[in-house]
Amino acid sequence: MNAPIDVSFFARNAKPLTSYRPYWAKRFGTAPFLPMSRAEMEQLGWDSCDIVLVTGDAYVDHPSFGMAVIGRVLEAQGFRVGIIAQPDWQSAEPFKVLGKPNLFWGVTAGNMDSMINRYTADRKIRSDDAYTPGDVGGKRPDRAAIVYSQRCREAYKDVPIVLGGIEGSLRRIAHYDYWSDKVRRSIVVDAKCDLLLYGNAERALVEVAHRIAARESVEQITDVRGTAFVRRPGDPTADGWIELDSTEVDTPGHVEDHINPYQTTSEQAQARGQSCSKEEGATPASDPQVRPITIHRPQGSGGVAKLPRERTVIRLPSYEQVRSDAVLYAHANRVLHLETNPGNARALVQAHGEGTTARDVWINPPPIPLTTAEMDYVFDLPYARGPHPAYADEHGRHDGATKIPAWEMIRFSVNIMRGCFGGCTFCSITEHEGRIIQSRSEDSIIREVEEMRDKVVGFTGVVSDLGGPTANMYRLGCRSPAIEAACRKPSCVYPGICQNLTTNHDPLIRIYRRARALKGIKKILIGSGLRYDLAVKSPEYVKELVQHHVGGYLKIAPEHTESGPLSKMMKPGIGSYDRFKAMFEKYSEEAGKKQFLIPYFIAAHPGTSDEDMMNLALWLKKNGFRADQVQTFYPSPMATATAMYHTSLNPLKGVHRDERAERVDIVRGEKRRRLHKAFLRYHDPNNWPLLREALKTMGRADLIGNGKHHLIPTFQPVTDGGYQSARKKNSTPSGRALPAVGKTEKAPVKGRILTQHTGLPPRPGTKGR
């Protein structure tokens, strides 16, 4: 059985969100929408806003949009909260539209990193923006968090700026910036914010808001978990801290051993002649041998393990050091990722600047995860569940010319949990939301499904998703709160599922069954990414999912077939996919349904050779897949895979300056990246000339020919050399109603496959190529 979340180590070490005395302005009540104009403020009876939130997204009052969650949580605490969404950043005037905030600014770039939102993986600017009405691009600036912070300072220079969101989270230390191809300073320095709140910030923000409201200076708020800020040398607020020096690697002297992320918790204990089993009475939380990072013993300290973690700070290599030294960059990235468990993480500090410009960026330990009761509190708030009326078209609707695609995608979905313990090196979920799963109660989830059914315009009875960062980590976690609080592994499921991890899917099955039994609910689909290596541990879950919650196609992400890139991704081998596929097909056949898996793969990931991509292409052809949507590795700030990309080193294995360091094959340059994408789309004639040249160079000309066992043919049809995205090419365009179709769509072209992958079976009435 799962350990009850509310009695974990984390729940006992945090002040509940509901325990604060509401701010006096709570008397104004609840706003139908948080105001975006003075007129709306006047209708609410407000003369000013206590907090003004600035966001790069359109304002959608839905719990899947970060600004709506933050705004409603602050409103529930009694504060008057206004929102400035997608302001014109060319001057400070649009930032004055709601007047001067009484307490502070809350700034975010939005639900997405602004650079990833604006640029493709090939650094080409996008013409669309799913978080903007009408899917129009260009409504937010590059590095929006920095620009918005600067404009807020210009508008009202004496108002504190509290920065948050994923863009800030992933830039909290000096980081490699893919778009400028250099290491940039911490965003705390560049944005000149007073506080950075990283991760899901409800707990930290509520505390900060009440302390500022109590007239505490923001400069004195240095003890809140999940925050980062600047300290000048000699700052008295740093008194009493013990500093551990981790500014160099492989330095002679007393050096602690690196932890091996490929060992399970029990294997690490066995290597020391101990056990981590709860039944055998082990107490990993107090194990003096757990020393996971390279640090130097402070003089007279009596040993690193004896230092109080709550007053210990690790000094990382400075910005100037990591900017010029790839080894130190990889080392800093490794230390950062090892200090992410709220149960044992220590504070971090990184110097920026020298001489008179010297200052430290101080990063407090991660926030304590929300309990189930607190998750319910956050998600049960009175969201309007739709876009602000300001975005309505001439008919007062939001599904026409002013449609916001990101809202349309989650319009009929319900978020049931947060966090991910997968630890995939290319993903930023764990860095932002943490690896501790935070789950809502069953009753809270059902209430939201009923509210969506009864209140959301256009609901047809089909729920598009019950999920979160993953589809099936709901209520999964460590069997032992003590082990969970002490563990420092980056993943609970790589290289195999940890023996201390619960894999019981029964609570999720109950939710599925209860939700689909509701009156008015016709179908519940699962749209979140499925962790299939966990799913196969629960055949009953796979059967429930396949027979009741798949709409013909199910997306999963093996990412690759070869062990080289998979080990750098920290993803399971293709054998796990094969086992899930067998179960999927078995239960589909039992239900008498024709259903298909849609696997996703990444091209050009660190550690991927040309031969690896060739073998993946051969696997795709053997299994009949023709991928139209190709995902190319995108180096997001702070991710472990991005550190590999920048340094050509593997931080997972330890960082060294000599032959002990593991070097990683990095796919750089437009030609090689195009080649890796071409292997994924081996069936596209536009790619055949490039593939022929590569196969000959690799000594695999035997794969060129016109037989079934060949990868590409010898002949070359006339092509335009271009590529049209799957979204446009494989979508049936709208038009006048046709008798043969019976819908307001054009008839599909004969032979055109209207699925995401052109190798999958066609829709009824069409014929495959």
JSON list of N, CA and C in Angstrom, two decimals, residues 366-393:
[
{"chain": "A", "resi": 366, "resn": "PRO", "atom": "N", "xyz": [14.78, 23.41, -1.85]},
{"chain": "A", "resi": 366, "resn": "PRO", "atom": "CA", "xyz": [13.49, 23.39, -2.53]},
{"chain": "A", "resi": 366, "resn": "PRO", "atom": "C", "xyz": [12.32, 23.46, -1.57]},
{"chain": "A", "resi": 367, "resn": "PRO", "atom": "N", "xyz": [11.17, 23.90, -2.07]},
{"chain": "A", "resi": 367, "resn": "PRO", "atom": "CA", "xyz": [9.99, 24.01, -1.21]},
{"chain": "A", "resi": 367, "resn": "PRO", "atom": "C", "xyz": [9.48, 22.64, -0.78]},
{"chain": "A", "resi": 368, "resn": "ILE", "atom": "N", "xyz": [8.81, 22.62, 0.37]},
{"chain": "A", "resi": 368, "resn": "ILE", "atom": "CA", "xyz": [8.17, 21.39, 0.83]},
{"chain": "A", "resi": 368, "resn": "ILE", "atom": "C", "xyz": [6.95, 21.12, -0.05]},
{"chain": "A", "resi": 369, "resn": "PRO", "atom": "N", "xyz": [6.81, 19.91, -0.60]},
{"chain": "A", "resi": 369, "resn": "PRO", "atom": "CA", "xyz": [5.66, 19.61, -1.47]},
{"chain": "A", "resi": 369, "resn": "PRO", "atom": "C", "xyz": [4.33, 19.82, -0.75]},
{"chain": "A", "resi": 370, "resn": "LEU", "atom": "N", "xyz": [3.31, 20.10, -1.53]},
{"chain": "A", "resi": 370, "resn": "LEU", "atom": "CA", "xyz": [1.98, 20.27, -0.95]},
{"chain": "A", "resi": 370, "resn": "LEU", "atom": "C", "xyz": [1.40, 18.92, -0.53]},
{"chain": "A", "resi": 371, "resn": "THR", "atom": "N", "xyz": [0.65, 18.93, 0.55]},
{"chain": "A", "resi": 371, "resn": "THR", "atom": "CA", "xyz": [-0.07, 17.73, 0.97]},
{"chain": "A", "resi": 371, "resn": "THR", "atom": "C", "xyz": [-1.30, 17.55, 0.09]},
{"chain": "A", "resi": 372, "resn": "THR", "atom": "N", "xyz": [-1.96, 16.41, 0.23]},
{"chain": "A", "resi": 372, "resn": "THR", "atom": "CA", "xyz": [-3.19, 16.18, -0.53]},
{"chain": "A", "resi": 372, "resn": "THR", "atom": "C", "xyz": [-4.24, 17.23, -0.18]},
{"chain": "A", "resi": 373, "resn": "ALA", "atom": "N", "xyz": [-4.36, 17.57, 1.09]},
{"chain": "A", "resi": 373, "resn": "ALA", "atom": "CA", "xyz": [-5.34, 18.58, 1.51]},
{"chain": "A", "resi": 373, "resn": "ALA", "atom": "C", "xyz": [-5.02, 19.93, 0.89]},
{"chain": "A", "resi": 374, "resn": "GLU", "atom": "N", "xyz": [-3.74, 20.28, 0.81]},
{"chain": "A", "resi": 374, "resn": "GLU", "atom": "CA", "xyz": [-3.35, 21.55, 0.21]},
{"chain": "A", "resi": 374, "resn": "GLU", "atom": "C", "xyz": [-3.55, 21.53, -1.31]},
{"chain": "A", "resi": 375, "resn": "MET", "atom": "N", "xyz": [-3.29, 20.41, -1.94]},
{"chain": "A", "resi": 375, "resn": "MET", "atom": "CA", "xyz": [-3.56, 20.29, -3.38]},
{"chain": "A", "resi": 375, "resn": "MET", "atom": "C", "xyz": [-5.05, 20.49, -3.65]},
{"chain": "A", "resi": 376, "resn": "ASP", "atom": "N", "xyz": [-5.89, 19.90, -2.81]},
{"chain": "A", "resi": 376, "resn": "ASP", "atom": "CA", "xyz": [-7.34, 20.09, -2.96]},
{"chain": "A", "resi": 376, "resn": "ASP", "atom": "C", "xyz": [-7.70, 21.56, -2.78]},
{"chain": "A", "resi": 377, "resn": "TYR", "atom": "N", "xyz": [-7.11, 22.20, -1.79]},
{"chain": "A", "resi": 377, "resn": "TYR", "atom": "CA", "xyz": [-7.36, 23.61, -1.53]},
{"chain": "A", "resi": 377, "resn": "TYR", "atom": "C", "xyz": [-7.05, 24.45, -2.77]},
{"chain": "A", "resi": 378, "resn": "VAL", "atom": "N", "xyz": [-5.92, 24.18, -3.41]},
{"chain": "A", "resi": 378, "resn": "VAL", "atom": "CA", "xyz": [-5.50, 24.95, -4.59]},
{"chain": "A", "resi": 378, "resn": "VAL", "atom": "C", "xyz": [-6.44, 24.70, -5.76]},
{"chain": "A", "resi": 379, "resn": "PHE", "atom": "N", "xyz": [-6.78, 23.45, -6.01]},
{"chain": "A", "resi": 379, "resn": "PHE", "atom": "CA", "xyz": [-7.56, 23.13, -7.21]},
{"chain": "A", "resi": 379, "resn": "PHE", "atom": "C", "xyz": [-9.06, 23.33, -7.01]},
{"chain": "A", "resi": 380, "resn": "ASP", "atom": "N", "xyz": [-9.51, 23.45, -5.78]},
{"chain": "A", "resi": 380, "resn": "ASP", "atom": "CA", "xyz": [-10.94, 23.67, -5.53]},
{"chain": "A", "resi": 380, "resn": "ASP", "atom": "C", "xyz": [-11.32, 25.15, -5.50]},
{"chain": "A", "resi": 381, "resn": "LEU", "atom": "N", "xyz": [-10.38, 26.03, -5.75]},
{"chain": "A", "resi": 381, "resn": "LEU", "atom": "CA", "xyz": [-10.67, 27.46, -5.75]},
{"chain": "A", "resi": 381, "resn": "LEU", "atom": "C", "xyz": [-11.63, 27.80, -6.90]},
{"chain": "A", "resi": 382, "resn": "PRO", "atom": "N", "xyz": [-12.32, 28.94, -6.83]},
{"chain": "A", "resi": 382, "resn": "PRO", "atom": "CA", "xyz": [-13.39, 29.25, -7.80]},
{"chain": "A", "resi": 382, "resn": "PRO", "atom": "C", "xyz": [-12.88, 29.74, -9.15]},
{"chain": "A", "resi": 383, "resn": "TYR", "atom": "N", "xyz": [-12.27, 28.84, -9.92]},
{"chain": "A", "resi": 383, "resn": "TYR", "atom": "CA", "xyz": [-11.80, 29.20, -11.26]},
{"chain": "A", "resi": 383, "resn": "TYR", "atom": "C", "xyz": [-13.00, 29.33, -12.21]},
{"chain": "A", "resi": 384, "resn": "ALA", "atom": "N", "xyz": [-12.92, 30.30, -13.11]},
{"chain": "A", "resi": 384, "resn": "ALA", "atom": "CA", "xyz": [-13.96, 30.45, -14.13]},
{"chain": "A", "resi": 384, "resn": "ALA", "atom": "C", "xyz": [-13.84, 29.39, -15.21]},
{"chain": "A", "resi": 385, "resn": "ARG", "atom": "N", "xyz": [-12.67, 28.73, -15.29]},
{"chain": "A", "resi": 385, "resn": "ARG", "atom": "CA", "xyz": [-12.40, 27.64, -16.23]},
{"chain": "A", "resi": 385, "resn": "ARG", "atom": "C", "xyz": [-12.48, 28.09, -17.69]},
{"chain": "A", "resi": 386, "resn": "GLY", "atom": "N", "xyz": [-12.17, 29.34, -17.95]},
{"chain": "A", "resi": 386, "resn": "GLY", "atom": "CA", "xyz": [-12.17, 29.82, -19.34]},
{"chain": "A", "resi": 386, "resn": "GLY", "atom": "C", "xyz": [-11.35, 31.08, -19.49]},
{"chain": "A", "resi": 387, "resn": "PRO", "atom": "N", "xyz": [-11.16, 31.54, -20.72]},
{"chain": "A", "resi": 387, "resn": "PRO", "atom": "CA", "xyz": [-10.41, 32.78, -20.96]},
{"chain": "A", "resi": 387, "resn": "PRO", "atom": "C", "xyz": [-11.17, 34.01, -20.44]},
{"chain": "A", "resi": 388, "resn": "HIS", "atom": "N", "xyz": [-10.43, 35.04, -20.17]},
{"chain": "A", "resi": 388, "resn": "HIS", "atom": "CA", "xyz": [-11.02, 36.30, -19.73]},
{"chain": "A", "resi": 388, "resn": "HIS", "atom": "C", "xyz": [-11.95, 36.84, -20.82]},
{"chain": "A", "resi": 389, "resn": "PRO", "atom": "N", "xyz": [-13.07, 37.47, -20.43]},
{"chain": "A", "resi": 389, "resn": "PRO", "atom": "CA", "xyz": [-14.02, 38.00, -21.43]},
{"chain": "A", "resi": 389, "resn": "PRO", "atom": "C", "xyz": [-13.39, 38.97, -22.42]},
{"chain": "A", "resi": 390, "resn": "ALA", "atom": "N", "xyz": [-12.28, 39.56, -22.08]},
{"chain": "A", "resi": 390, "resn": "ALA", "atom": "CA", "xyz": [-11.64, 40.51, -23.00]},
{"chain": "A", "resi": 390, "resn": "ALA", "atom": "C", "xyz": [-11.19, 39.84, -24.30]},
{"chain": "A", "resi": 391, "resn": "TYR", "atom": "N", "xyz": [-11.05, 38.51, -24.28]},
{"chain": "A", "resi": 391, "resn": "TYR", "atom": "CA", "xyz": [-10.59, 37.79, -25.47]},
{"chain": "A", "resi": 391, "resn": "TYR", "atom": "C", "xyz": [-11.73, 37.27, -26.32]},
{"chain": "A", "resi": 392, "resn": "ALA", "atom": "N", "xyz": [-12.97, 37.52, -25.94]},
{"chain": "A", "resi": 392, "resn": "ALA", "atom": "CA", "xyz": [-14.10, 37.00, -26.70]},
{"chain": "A", "resi": 392, "resn": "ALA", "atom": "C", "xyz": [-14.20, 37.65, -28.06]},
{"chain": "A", "resi": 393, "resn": "ASP", "atom": "N", "xyz": [-14.72, 36.91, -29.04]},
{"chain": "A", "resi": 393, "resn": "ASP", "atom": "CA", "xyz": [-14.90, 37.47, -30.38]},
{"chain": "A", "resi": 393, "resn": "ASP", "atom": "C", "xyz": [-16.21, 38.26, -30.44]}
]
